[in-house]
PDB file of C-alpha atoms in Angstrom:
ATOM      1  CA  UNK A   1       6.411  -0.281  11.390  1.00 48.00           C
ATOM      2  CA  UNK A   2       7.770  -3.664  12.397  1.00 49.00           C
ATOM      3  CA  UNK A   3       8.338  -4.685  15.988  1.00 44.00           C
ATOM      4  CA  UNK A   4      12.063  -3.904  15.703  1.00 46.00           C
ATOM      5  CA  UNK A   5      11.303  -0.314  14.693  1.00 55.00           C
ATOM      6  CA  UNK A   6      12.069  -0.839  11.003  1.00 73.00           C
ATOM      7  CA  UNK A   7       9.569   0.074   8.314  1.00 87.00           C
ATOM      8  CA  UNK A   8       7.742  -2.538   6.211  1.00 92.00           C
ATOM      9  CA  UNK A   9       7.211  -1.134   2.717  1.00 95.00           C
ATOM     10  CA  UNK A  10       5.704  -4.377   1.412  1.00 94.00           C
ATOM     11  CA  UNK A  11       6.211  -4.722  -2.333  1.00 96.00           C
ATOM     12  CA  UNK A  12       8.168  -1.477  -2.580  1.00 97.00           C
ATOM     13  CA  UNK A  13      11.838  -0.765  -1.970  1.00 96.00           C
ATOM     14  CA  UNK A  14      13.008   2.128   0.225  1.00 96.00           C
ATOM     15  CA  UNK A  15       9.471   3.297   0.937  1.00 97.00           C
ATOM     16  CA  UNK A  16      10.723   5.368   3.867  1.00 97.00           C
ATOM     17  CA  UNK A  17      13.453   7.077   1.770  1.00 97.00           C
ATOM     18  CA  UNK A  18      16.014   6.346   4.484  1.00 96.00           C
ATOM     19  CA  UNK A  19      18.379   5.037   1.780  1.00 95.00           C
ATOM     20  CA  UNK A  20      17.980   8.222  -0.263  1.00 96.00           C
ATOM     21  CA  UNK A  21      15.935   8.625  -3.418  1.00 96.00           C
ATOM     22  CA  UNK A  22      16.667   5.373  -5.278  1.00 96.00           C
ATOM     23  CA  UNK A  23      14.673   3.626  -6.803  1.00 97.00           C
ATOM     24  CA  UNK A  24      12.089   6.453  -6.792  1.00 98.00           C
ATOM     25  CA  UNK A  25      12.162   8.444 -10.033  1.00 97.00           C
ATOM     26  CA  UNK A  26      10.536  11.511 -11.518  1.00 96.00           C
ATOM     27  CA  UNK A  27       7.969  10.037 -13.899  1.00 91.00           C
ATOM     28  CA  UNK A  28       9.308   6.899 -15.565  1.00 92.00           C
ATOM     29  CA  UNK A  29      12.680   8.395 -16.375  1.00 90.00           C
ATOM     30  CA  UNK A  30      16.005   7.953 -14.627  1.00 91.00           C
ATOM     31  CA  UNK A  31      16.151  11.169 -12.602  1.00 95.00           C
ATOM     32  CA  UNK A  32      15.625  10.487  -8.926  1.00 96.00           C
ATOM     33  CA  UNK A  33      13.048  12.341  -6.862  1.00 96.00           C
ATOM     34  CA  UNK A  34      14.100  15.141  -4.501  1.00 96.00           C
ATOM     35  CA  UNK A  35      14.478  14.088  -0.873  1.00 97.00           C
ATOM     36  CA  UNK A  36      15.357  16.030   2.271  1.00 97.00           C
ATOM     37  CA  UNK A  37      16.593  14.956   5.678  1.00 97.00           C
ATOM     38  CA  UNK A  38      15.204  16.677   8.747  1.00 95.00           C
ATOM     39  CA  UNK A  39      15.912  15.584  12.312  1.00 94.00           C
ATOM     40  CA  UNK A  40      17.384  12.313  11.099  1.00 93.00           C
ATOM     41  CA  UNK A  41      14.332  11.463   8.972  1.00 96.00           C
ATOM     42  CA  UNK A  42      14.552  11.427   5.172  1.00 97.00           C
ATOM     43  CA  UNK A  43      11.457  11.924   3.002  1.00 98.00           C
ATOM     44  CA  UNK A  44      10.340  12.975  -0.469  1.00 98.00           C
ATOM     45  CA  UNK A  45       9.743  16.720  -0.727  1.00 98.00           C
ATOM     46  CA  UNK A  46       8.761  18.918  -3.645  1.00 98.00           C
ATOM     47  CA  UNK A  47       7.208  22.356  -4.042  1.00 97.00           C
ATOM     48  CA  UNK A  48       4.697  22.758  -6.863  1.00 97.00           C
ATOM     49  CA  UNK A  49       4.999  26.440  -7.764  1.00 96.00           C
ATOM     50  CA  UNK A  50       2.211  26.556 -10.363  1.00 96.00           C
ATOM     51  CA  UNK A  51      -0.713  24.195 -10.886  1.00 96.00           C
ATOM     52  CA  UNK A  52      -0.779  22.301 -14.177  1.00 96.00           C
ATOM     53  CA  UNK A  53      -1.332  18.733 -15.332  1.00 97.00           C
ATOM     54  CA  UNK A  54      -1.252  16.178 -12.474  1.00 97.00           C
ATOM     55  CA  UNK A  55       1.543  14.105 -14.072  1.00 96.00           C
ATOM     56  CA  UNK A  56       3.867  17.095 -14.554  1.00 96.00           C
ATOM     57  CA  UNK A  57       5.105  16.652 -10.976  1.00 97.00           C
ATOM     58  CA  UNK A  58       5.455  12.971 -10.177  1.00 97.00           C
ATOM     59  CA  UNK A  59       7.172  10.369  -8.027  1.00 98.00           C
ATOM     60  CA  UNK A  60       7.193   6.772  -9.291  1.00 98.00           C
ATOM     61  CA  UNK A  61       8.632   3.399  -8.401  1.00 98.00           C
ATOM     62  CA  UNK A  62       8.574   0.555 -10.904  1.00 98.00           C
ATOM     63  CA  UNK A  63       7.479  -2.885  -9.769  1.00 97.00           C
ATOM     64  CA  UNK A  64       5.309  -5.749 -10.953  1.00 97.00           C
ATOM     65  CA  UNK A  65       1.572  -5.097 -10.828  1.00 97.00           C
ATOM     66  CA  UNK A  66      -0.679  -8.115 -11.375  1.00 96.00           C
ATOM     67  CA  UNK A  67      -3.723  -7.600 -13.576  1.00 96.00           C
ATOM     68  CA  UNK A  68      -7.058  -7.373 -11.739  1.00 94.00           C
ATOM     69  CA  UNK A  69      -5.464  -7.618  -8.282  1.00 94.00           C
ATOM     70  CA  UNK A  70      -6.222  -5.062  -5.566  1.00 95.00           C
ATOM     71  CA  UNK A  71      -3.502  -3.256  -3.647  1.00 97.00           C
ATOM     72  CA  UNK A  72      -3.388  -1.150  -0.504  1.00 97.00           C
ATOM     73  CA  UNK A  73      -1.171   1.908  -0.943  1.00 98.00           C
ATOM     74  CA  UNK A  74      -0.371   3.649   2.355  1.00 98.00           C
ATOM     75  CA  UNK A  75       1.789   6.695   3.007  1.00 98.00           C
ATOM     76  CA  UNK A  76       2.394   9.661   5.266  1.00 98.00           C
ATOM     77  CA  UNK A  77       1.863  13.064   3.659  1.00 98.00           C
ATOM     78  CA  UNK A  78       1.734  16.734   4.596  1.00 98.00           C
ATOM     79  CA  UNK A  79       1.918  20.135   2.910  1.00 98.00           C
ATOM     80  CA  UNK A  80       2.143  23.856   3.615  1.00 97.00           C
ATOM     81  CA  UNK A  81      -1.500  24.160   2.527  1.00 97.00           C
ATOM     82  CA  UNK A  82      -4.611  22.009   2.113  1.00 98.00           C
ATOM     83  CA  UNK A  83      -4.357  20.453  -1.332  1.00 98.00           C
ATOM     84  CA  UNK A  84      -5.148  17.297  -3.332  1.00 98.00           C
ATOM     85  CA  UNK A  85      -2.703  14.736  -4.670  1.00 98.00           C
ATOM     86  CA  UNK A  86      -3.257  11.588  -6.749  1.00 98.00           C
ATOM     87  CA  UNK A  87      -2.000   8.232  -5.474  1.00 98.00           C
ATOM     88  CA  UNK A  88      -2.199   5.033  -7.457  1.00 98.00           C
ATOM     89  CA  UNK A  89      -0.794   2.245  -9.592  1.00 98.00           C
ATOM     90  CA  UNK A  90      -0.422   2.019 -13.343  1.00 98.00           C
ATOM     91  CA  UNK A  91       1.574   1.121 -16.405  1.00 98.00           C
ATOM     92  CA  UNK A  92       4.902   2.829 -17.067  1.00 97.00           C
ATOM     93  CA  UNK A  93       4.387   2.963 -20.846  1.00 96.00           C
ATOM     94  CA  UNK A  94       1.666   3.423 -23.452  1.00 96.00           C
ATOM     95  CA  UNK A  95      -1.334   3.090 -22.984  1.00 97.00           C
ATOM     96  CA  UNK A  96      -0.559   4.365 -19.435  1.00 97.00           C
ATOM     97  CA  UNK A  97      -3.534   2.520 -17.901  1.00 98.00           C
ATOM     98  CA  UNK A  98      -3.834   3.326 -14.219  1.00 98.00           C
ATOM     99  CA  UNK A  99      -6.052   3.490 -11.183  1.00 98.00           C
ATOM    100  CA  UNK A 100      -5.725   6.510  -8.906  1.00 98.00           C
ATOM    101  CA  UNK A 101      -7.467   7.988  -5.901  1.00 98.00           C
ATOM    102  CA  UNK A 102      -7.561  11.663  -4.962  1.00 98.00           C
ATOM    103  CA  UNK A 103      -6.223  12.247  -1.463  1.00 98.00           C
ATOM    104  CA  UNK A 104      -6.674  15.626   0.226  1.00 98.00           C
ATOM    105  CA  UNK A 105      -3.624  16.327   2.366  1.00 98.00           C
ATOM    106  CA  UNK A 106      -3.257  19.066   4.979  1.00 98.00           C
ATOM    107  CA  UNK A 107      -0.561  20.893   6.916  1.00 98.00           C
ATOM    108  CA  UNK A 108      -0.609  18.106   9.509  1.00 98.00           C
ATOM    109  CA  UNK A 109       1.415  14.969   8.850  1.00 98.00           C
ATOM    110  CA  UNK A 110      -1.085  12.129   8.562  1.00 97.00           C
ATOM    111  CA  UNK A 111      -1.166   8.540   7.334  1.00 97.00           C
ATOM    112  CA  UNK A 112      -3.397   7.880   4.330  1.00 98.00           C
ATOM    113  CA  UNK A 113      -4.424   4.616   2.653  1.00 97.00           C
ATOM    114  CA  UNK A 114      -6.147   3.910  -0.629  1.00 97.00           C
ATOM    115  CA  UNK A 115      -7.273   0.649  -2.210  1.00 96.00           C
ATOM    116  CA  UNK A 116      -6.532   0.535  -5.934  1.00 97.00           C
ATOM    117  CA  UNK A 117      -7.292  -2.306  -8.358  1.00 96.00           C
ATOM    118  CA  UNK A 118      -5.332  -3.023 -11.537  1.00 97.00           C
ATOM    119  CA  UNK A 119      -8.506  -3.464 -13.560  1.00 96.00           C
ATOM    120  CA  UNK A 120      -7.549  -4.660 -17.032  1.00 97.00           C
ATOM    121  CA  UNK A 121      -3.840  -3.903 -16.774  1.00 98.00           C
ATOM    122  CA  UNK A 122      -0.662  -5.352 -15.359  1.00 97.00           C
ATOM    123  CA  UNK A 123       3.032  -5.572 -16.191  1.00 97.00           C
ATOM    124  CA  UNK A 124       6.377  -6.628 -14.799  1.00 97.00           C
ATOM    125  CA  UNK A 125       7.533  -2.983 -15.019  1.00 97.00           C
ATOM    126  CA  UNK A 126       4.375  -1.190 -13.902  1.00 98.00           C
ATOM    127  CA  UNK A 127       4.565   1.338 -11.091  1.00 98.00           C
ATOM    128  CA  UNK A 128       3.207   2.822  -7.907  1.00 98.00           C
ATOM    129  CA  UNK A 129       3.084   6.588  -8.213  1.00 98.00           C
ATOM    130  CA  UNK A 130       2.004   9.980  -6.964  1.00 98.00           C
ATOM    131  CA  UNK A 131       0.863  12.710  -9.389  1.00 98.00           C
ATOM    132  CA  UNK A 132       1.162  16.088  -7.692  1.00 98.00           C
ATOM    133  CA  UNK A 133       1.090  18.771 -10.394  1.00 97.00           C
ATOM    134  CA  UNK A 134      -2.627  19.662 -10.419  1.00 97.00           C
ATOM    135  CA  UNK A 135      -2.427  21.994  -7.405  1.00 98.00           C
ATOM    136  CA  UNK A 136       0.146  24.434  -6.078  1.00 97.00           C
ATOM    137  CA  UNK A 137       1.877  23.920  -2.753  1.00 97.00           C
ATOM    138  CA  UNK A 138       4.505  21.763  -1.116  1.00 97.00           C
ATOM    139  CA  UNK A 139       4.127  17.994  -0.907  1.00 98.00           C
ATOM    140  CA  UNK A 140       6.037  15.838   1.538  1.00 98.00           C
ATOM    141  CA  UNK A 141       5.652  12.039   1.413  1.00 98.00           C
ATOM    142  CA  UNK A 142       7.178   9.400   3.669  1.00 98.00           C
ATOM    143  CA  UNK A 143       6.689   5.769   4.739  1.00 98.00           C
ATOM    144  CA  UNK A 144       5.143   4.528   1.489  1.00 98.00           C
ATOM    145  CA  UNK A 145       4.004   0.897   1.468  1.00 98.00           C
ATOM    146  CA  UNK A 146       2.180  -1.269  -1.046  1.00 97.00           C
ATOM    147  CA  UNK A 147       0.565  -4.593  -0.206  1.00 96.00           C
ATOM    148  CA  UNK A 148      -1.626  -7.011  -2.123  1.00 94.00           C
ATOM    149  CA  UNK A 149      -5.153  -7.002  -0.745  1.00 88.00           C
ATOM    150  CA  UNK A 150      -7.409 -10.009  -0.269  1.00 70.00           C
ATOM    151  CA  UNK A 151      -4.749 -12.698  -0.081  1.00 65.00           C
ATOM    152  CA  UNK A 152      -6.967 -14.448   2.445  1.00 71.00           C
ATOM    153  CA  UNK A 153     -10.214 -16.012   1.197  1.00 74.00           C
ATOM    154  CA  UNK A 154     -13.392 -16.063   3.304  1.00 77.00           C
ATOM    155  CA  UNK A 155     -11.768 -14.139   6.132  1.00 77.00           C
ATOM    156  CA  UNK A 156     -15.168 -13.339   7.638  1.00 83.00           C
ATOM    157  CA  UNK A 157     -16.233 -17.027   7.649  1.00 85.00           C
ATOM    158  CA  UNK A 158     -19.594 -16.051   6.164  1.00 84.00           C
ATOM    159  CA  UNK A 159     -19.175 -18.804   3.551  1.00 83.00           C
ATOM    160  CA  UNK A 160     -18.468 -21.467   6.165  1.00 85.00           C
ATOM    161  CA  UNK A 161     -15.116 -22.905   7.180  1.00 84.00           C
ATOM    162  CA  UNK A 162     -13.557 -23.511   3.759  1.00 86.00           C
ATOM    163  CA  UNK A 163     -10.674 -23.015   2.978  1.00 85.00           C
ATOM    164  CA  UNK A 164      -9.671 -22.699   6.668  1.00 84.00           C
ATOM    165  CA  UNK A 165      -8.342 -25.972   8.094  1.00 87.00           C
ATOM    166  CA  UNK A 166      -7.026 -27.347  11.352  1.00 87.00           C
ATOM    167  CA  UNK A 167      -3.260 -27.321  10.883  1.00 83.00           C
ATOM    168  CA  UNK A 168      -2.331 -28.179   7.315  1.00 84.00           C
ATOM    169  CA  UNK A 169      -4.761 -31.069   7.055  1.00 81.00           C
ATOM    170  CA  UNK A 170      -8.202 -31.213   5.474  1.00 82.00           C
ATOM    171  CA  UNK A 171     -10.434 -30.982   8.558  1.00 85.00           C
ATOM    172  CA  UNK A 172     -12.359 -27.687   8.566  1.00 87.00           C
ATOM    173  CA  UNK A 173     -11.994 -25.336  11.540  1.00 85.00           C
ATOM    174  CA  UNK A 174     -14.814 -25.109  14.124  1.00 85.00           C
ATOM    175  CA  UNK A 175     -17.200 -22.203  13.645  1.00 86.00           C
ATOM    176  CA  UNK A 176     -19.917 -20.558  15.686  1.00 86.00           C
ATOM    177  CA  UNK A 177     -22.761 -18.251  14.683  1.00 89.00           C
ATOM    178  CA  UNK A 178     -24.179 -15.531  16.917  1.00 89.00           C
ATOM    179  CA  UNK A 179     -26.731 -12.972  15.801  1.00 88.00           C
ATOM    180  CA  UNK A 180     -26.244 -13.873  12.153  1.00 85.00           C
ATOM    181  CA  UNK A 181     -22.436 -13.474  12.366  1.00 89.00           C
ATOM    182  CA  UNK A 182     -20.262 -16.532  11.737  1.00 89.00           C
ATOM    183  CA  UNK A 183     -16.774 -16.724  13.231  1.00 90.00           C
ATOM    184  CA  UNK A 184     -13.990 -19.141  14.208  1.00 89.00           C
ATOM    185  CA  UNK A 185     -14.413 -20.419  17.754  1.00 90.00           C
ATOM    186  CA  UNK A 186     -12.422 -22.929  19.780  1.00 90.00           C
ATOM    187  CA  UNK A 187     -12.002 -23.655  23.471  1.00 90.00           C
ATOM    188  CA  UNK A 188      -8.481 -24.629  24.513  1.00 91.00           C
ATOM    189  CA  UNK A 189      -9.118 -26.907  27.510  1.00 90.00           C
ATOM    190  CA  UNK A 190      -5.499 -27.528  28.478  1.00 91.00           C
ATOM    191  CA  UNK A 191      -2.344 -25.576  27.714  1.00 92.00           C
ATOM    192  CA  UNK A 192       0.239 -27.330  25.575  1.00 89.00           C
ATOM    193  CA  UNK A 193       2.329 -26.699  22.492  1.00 90.00           C
ATOM    194  CA  UNK A 194       1.131 -23.644  20.531  1.00 90.00           C
ATOM    195  CA  UNK A 195       0.621 -25.602  17.298  1.00 87.00           C
ATOM    196  CA  UNK A 196      -1.624 -28.217  18.915  1.00 87.00           C
ATOM    197  CA  UNK A 197      -4.589 -25.867  18.439  1.00 87.00           C
ATOM    198  CA  UNK A 198      -4.298 -24.221  15.048  1.00 90.00           C
ATOM    199  CA  UNK A 199      -6.164 -22.641  12.166  1.00 88.00           C
ATOM    200  CA  UNK A 200      -4.524 -22.234   8.780  1.00 88.00           C
ATOM    201  CA  UNK A 201      -5.301 -21.157   5.243  1.00 83.00           C
TER     202      UNK A 201
END
């Protein structure tokens, strides 16, 4: 959630379903997923009557997935029973390469996050998806976001200062090491303009 109360779905569109179902589809077809509105909140909702193949009940959104990059997929989910669902990223056509994680949801609405890597696959029309058909029971999903992971390099400073710099120059940032842990450390002696003391990557 952003500071203004809006939802940040990252690389996705309409991750909170507040604009209806589009562009979420059933599988990789053109039929839009079922959504409901309750108390002013709209979310994806489906009841799996009989367990079958995971992909037989699905919600997908096409987007570009970059080969070998890692993504953080986060979402709210709840059910009328304790049951597993699959959440992941993958291709939207043959050979259907994908990376999924099993998430066990409950009757309580909770926020879940998985890290999935596009190992050996990527496409301009790949997808983020949920496969729900392997277990019976309702599935409700809301506030879906997808972000690239690891955009920052050496965020723990364990490899020294590089590529962190002071401002946008070439001088490395000051570091300190305590108990074997290295971190950025600076003492601002006098208040001034915010950008006068800066670290950037």
